Every structure is written in C-alpha cells, then in structure tokens.
PDB file of C-alpha atoms and ligand atoms in Angstrom:
ATOM      1  CA  MET A   1      13.132  12.524  -5.689  1.00  0.00           C
ATOM      2  CA  ALA A   2      13.551   8.467  -5.028  1.00  0.00           C
ATOM      3  CA  VAL A   3      12.483   7.692  -1.428  1.00  0.00           C
ATOM      4  CA  GLU A   4      14.247   4.555   0.101  1.00  0.00           C
ATOM      5  CA  MET A   5      11.687   2.673   1.794  1.00  0.00           C
ATOM      6  CA  PRO A   6      11.975  -0.921   3.787  1.00  0.00           C
ATOM      7  CA  ARG A   7      10.652  -3.336   1.299  1.00  0.00           C
ATOM      8  CA  VAL A   8       7.397  -5.401   1.893  1.00  0.00           C
ATOM      9  CA  LYS A   9       8.775  -8.847   0.949  1.00  0.00           C
ATOM     10  CA  GLY A  10       5.599 -10.830   1.480  1.00  0.00           C
ATOM     11  CA  CYS A  11       2.090 -10.473   2.875  1.00  0.00           C
ATOM     12  CA  GLN A  12       0.123 -13.460   3.848  1.00  0.00           C
ATOM     13  CA  VAL A  13      -3.308 -11.655   4.114  1.00  0.00           C
ATOM     14  CA  SER A  14      -5.119 -12.733   0.859  1.00  0.00           C
ATOM     15  CA  GLU A  15      -8.349 -10.699   1.642  1.00  0.00           C
ATOM     16  CA  CYS A  16      -6.536  -7.299   1.436  1.00  0.00           C
ATOM     17  CA  VAL A  17      -7.092  -5.442  -2.003  1.00  0.00           C
ATOM     18  CA  TYR A  18      -3.635  -4.851  -2.360  1.00  0.00           C
ATOM     19  CA  ASN A  19      -2.452  -8.570  -2.235  1.00  0.00           C
ATOM     20  CA  LEU A  20      -1.648 -10.427  -5.332  1.00  0.00           C
ATOM     21  CA  GLU A  21       0.198 -14.092  -5.091  1.00  0.00           C
ATOM     22  CA  SER A  22       1.315 -13.272  -1.609  1.00  0.00           C
ATOM     23  CA  ALA A  23       2.791  -9.870  -2.459  1.00  0.00           C
ATOM     24  CA  CYS A  24       1.787  -6.494  -1.463  1.00  0.00           C
ATOM     25  CA  ASN A  25       1.020  -4.043  -4.475  1.00  0.00           C
ATOM     26  CA  ALA A  26       0.479  -0.895  -2.548  1.00  0.00           C
ATOM     27  CA  ARG A  27       2.793   1.668  -3.155  1.00  0.00           C
ATOM     28  CA  ALA A  28       3.395   2.125   0.430  1.00  0.00           C
ATOM     29  CA  ILE A  29       1.809   0.876   3.659  1.00  0.00           C
ATOM     30  CA  THR A  30       1.459   2.544   7.105  1.00  0.00           C
ATOM     31  CA  VAL A  31       1.981   0.400  10.101  1.00  0.00           C
ATOM     32  CA  GLY A  32       0.786   0.721  13.625  1.00  0.00           C
ATOM     33  CA  ASP A  33      -1.479   2.358  15.906  1.00  0.00           C
ATOM     34  CA  GLY A  34       0.826   3.254  18.702  1.00  0.00           C
ATOM     35  CA  ALA A  35       1.212  -0.176  20.248  1.00  0.00           C
ATOM     36  CA  THR A  36      -0.043  -2.876  18.019  1.00  0.00           C
ATOM     37  CA  PRO A  37       1.794  -3.373  14.573  1.00  0.00           C
ATOM     38  CA  ASN A  38      -1.389  -3.935  12.548  1.00  0.00           C
ATOM     39  CA  CYS A  39      -1.259  -2.658   8.644  1.00  0.00           C
ATOM     40  CA  ASP A  40      -3.207   0.426   8.695  1.00  0.00           C
ATOM     41  CA  THR A  41      -3.612   0.055   4.666  1.00  0.00           C
ATOM     42  CA  PHE A  42      -5.402  -3.296   4.997  1.00  0.00           C
ATOM     43  CA  TYR A  43      -8.538  -2.844   3.203  1.00  0.00           C
ATOM     44  CA  VAL A  44     -11.421  -5.466   1.968  1.00  0.00           C
ATOM     45  CA  ALA A  45     -13.427  -4.610  -1.042  1.00  0.00           C
ATOM     46  CA  SER A  46     -15.038  -6.290  -3.717  1.00  0.00           C
ATOM     47  CA  ARG A  47     -12.028  -6.047  -6.336  1.00  0.00           C
ATOM     48  CA  HIS A  48      -8.321  -6.502  -5.883  1.00  0.00           C
ATOM     49  CA  ALA A  49      -6.022  -3.632  -6.924  1.00  0.00           C
ATOM     50  CA  ARG A  50      -4.650  -4.082 -10.395  1.00  0.00           C
ATOM     51  CA  ASN A  51      -1.346  -1.889  -9.815  1.00  0.00           C
ATOM     52  CA  ARG A  52       1.931  -3.893  -9.487  1.00  0.00           C
ATOM     53  CA  ASN A  53       3.958  -2.024  -7.271  1.00  0.00           C
ATOM     54  CA  THR A  54       6.657  -3.162  -4.829  1.00  0.00           C
ATOM     55  CA  ALA A  55       5.410  -1.978  -1.469  1.00  0.00           C
ATOM     56  CA  GLY A  56       7.390  -0.264   1.068  1.00  0.00           C
ATOM     57  CA  VAL A  57       6.703   0.966   4.576  1.00  0.00           C
ATOM     58  CA  GLY A  58       6.109   4.687   4.402  1.00  0.00           C
ATOM     59  CA  ALA A  59       5.684   5.056   8.093  1.00  0.00           C
ATOM     60  CA  CYS A  60       5.351   3.357  11.555  1.00  0.00           C
ATOM     61  CA  LYS A  61       3.899   4.373  14.610  1.00  0.00           C
ATOM     62  CA  VAL A  62       5.230   1.616  16.834  1.00  0.00           C
ATOM     63  CA  THR A  63       7.768   3.235  18.719  1.00  0.00           C
ATOM     64  CA  GLY A  64       8.336   0.170  20.978  1.00  0.00           C
ATOM     65  CA  CYS A  65       9.900  -1.880  18.085  1.00  0.00           C
ATOM     66  CA  ARG A  66      13.368  -2.273  17.935  1.00  0.00           C
ATOM     67  CA  PHE A  67      13.371  -1.162  14.051  1.00  0.00           C
ATOM     68  CA  ASN A  68      11.533   2.095  14.949  1.00  0.00           C
ATOM     69  CA  ASP A  69      13.472   5.070  14.675  1.00  0.00           C
ATOM     70  CA  ASP A  70      11.447   8.557  15.055  1.00  0.00           C
ATOM     71  CA  TYR A  71       8.384   7.011  13.635  1.00  0.00           C
ATOM     72  CA  GLU A  72      10.050   5.225  10.930  1.00  0.00           C
ATOM     73  CA  CYS A  73      10.954   1.711  10.314  1.00  0.00           C
ATOM     74  CA  GLN A  74      14.673   0.913   9.686  1.00  0.00           C
ATOM     75  CA  ALA A  75      14.319  -2.774   9.004  1.00  0.00           C
ATOM     76  CA  ASP A  76      15.521  -3.559   5.615  1.00  0.00           C
ATOM     77  CA  GLU A  77      12.286  -5.591   4.707  1.00  0.00           C
ATOM     78  CA  ILE A  78       8.987  -6.729   6.471  1.00  0.00           C
ATOM     79  CA  SER A  79       6.710  -9.593   6.154  1.00  0.00           C
ATOM     80  CA  VAL A  80       2.691  -9.155   6.957  1.00  0.00           C
ATOM     81  CA  GLY A  81       0.966 -12.078   7.903  1.00  0.00           C
ATOM     82  CA  SER A  82      -2.639 -12.622   9.683  1.00  0.00           C
ATOM     83  CA  VAL A  83      -2.705 -12.804  13.506  1.00  0.00           C
ATOM     84  CA  GLU A  84      -5.883 -13.376  15.293  1.00  0.00           C
ATOM     85  CA  SER A  85      -7.741 -11.904  12.160  1.00  0.00           C
ATOM     86  CA  SER A  86      -5.820  -8.787  11.841  1.00  0.00           C
ATOM     87  CA  ALA A  87      -3.109  -7.763   9.327  1.00  0.00           C
ATOM     88  CA  MET A  88       0.104  -7.642  11.402  1.00  0.00           C
ATOM     89  CA  CYS A  89       3.956  -6.789  10.584  1.00  0.00           C
ATOM     90  CA  ARG A  90       5.717 -10.015  11.332  1.00  0.00           C
ATOM     91  CA  THR A  91       9.128  -8.395  11.690  1.00  0.00           C
ATOM     92  CA  TYR A  92       7.967  -6.327  14.705  1.00  0.00           C
ATOM     93  CA  GLN A  93      10.440  -7.232  17.897  1.00  0.00           C
ATOM     94  CA  SER A  94       9.753  -5.485  20.966  1.00  0.00           C
ATOM     95  CA  SER A  95      12.754  -3.128  21.906  1.00  0.00           C
TER      96      SER A  95
HETATM   97  S1  SF4 B   1      -2.555  -6.098   4.482  1.00  0.00           S
HETATM   98 FE1  SF4 B   1      -1.021  -4.442   4.394  1.00  0.00          FE
HETATM   99  S2  SF4 B   1       0.762  -5.509   3.641  1.00  0.00           S
HETATM  100 FE2  SF4 B   1      -0.751  -6.996   3.413  1.00  0.00          FE
HETATM  101  S3  SF4 B   1      -1.520  -6.776   1.260  1.00  0.00           S
HETATM  102 FE3  SF4 B   1      -2.903  -5.312   2.521  1.00  0.00          FE
HETATM  103  S4  SF4 B   1      -1.823  -3.580   2.610  1.00  0.00           S
HETATM  104 FE4  SF4 B   1      -0.283  -4.949   2.042  1.00  0.00          FE
HETATM  105  S1  SF4 B   2       9.548  -3.966  11.511  1.00  0.00           S
HETATM  106 FE1  SF4 B   2       8.742  -2.568  13.534  1.00  0.00          FE
HETATM  107  S2  SF4 B   2       9.362  -0.584  12.809  1.00  0.00           S
HETATM  108 FE2  SF4 B   2       8.806  -1.681  11.238  1.00  0.00          FE
HETATM  109  S3  SF4 B   2       7.226  -1.706  10.230  1.00  0.00           S
HETATM  110 FE3  SF4 B   2       7.201  -3.498  11.580  1.00  0.00          FE
HETATM  111  S4  SF4 B   2       6.850  -2.817  13.531  1.00  0.00           S
HETATM  112 FE4  SF4 B   2       7.029  -0.998  12.336  1.00  0.00          FE
END
C-alpha cells in the first residue's frame, strides 16, 4: 500500500547520517517533541547512510503548528535546517 507523506525537500544539517548533498535520505522522519519542531530522526555516527530515498514526514508531534492535523503534517513539503545547533523543521508556523 502506498502511503502519501509530505516530502522533505531539503535539509541543511550535513552532519546527520541521513544527509547527502543537502537532501534527507531517510525513508521517513519524525518531527517534534510536543512543542519544538526538531527532527527526531537526526543522528550523528561515523558514516553516512548509503540509501537514496526521498524522505517523507511520517509523523509530527507539534500540534501547535498550522500544518499539523491529528499529529500528522499536512504541508506539501517541508525543509529542515540548523537552528541553535539543533535540526529543526523550517516550515513550522505557529497556529
Ligand atoms: S536532520 Fe532530519 S531531515 Fe535532516 S538529514 Fe537528518 S534525518 Fe533527515
Ligand atoms: S510543517 Fe509543522 S506539522 Fe509539518 S513537520 Fe513541520 S512542524 Fe510538523
């Protein structure tokens, strides 16, 4: 069964294992800890993942974002970047 997810159109967090050429190559990411729209899937290790997926947003726990509906992101696509040393959803807008 194909599941449509918002696409991660770009990520500038180059130190994350899933980042390759400013793109996220995880199959899906999870965003948020309830209030802060951080990328929960962010991970640093000695080598980067080799898969070339187009990442989607599998789940988002930031219910205060205008794109969030029932703990899922309804934006067409999001971008992720570094904010104060954390990987953050840059598409977040408070509702
Ligand atoms: S920080 Fe998040 S969006 Fe960026 S490459 Fe890592 S897992 Fe993907
Ligand atoms: S745009 Fe909003 S709902 Fe979508 S992933 Fe980012 S913080 Fe979550």
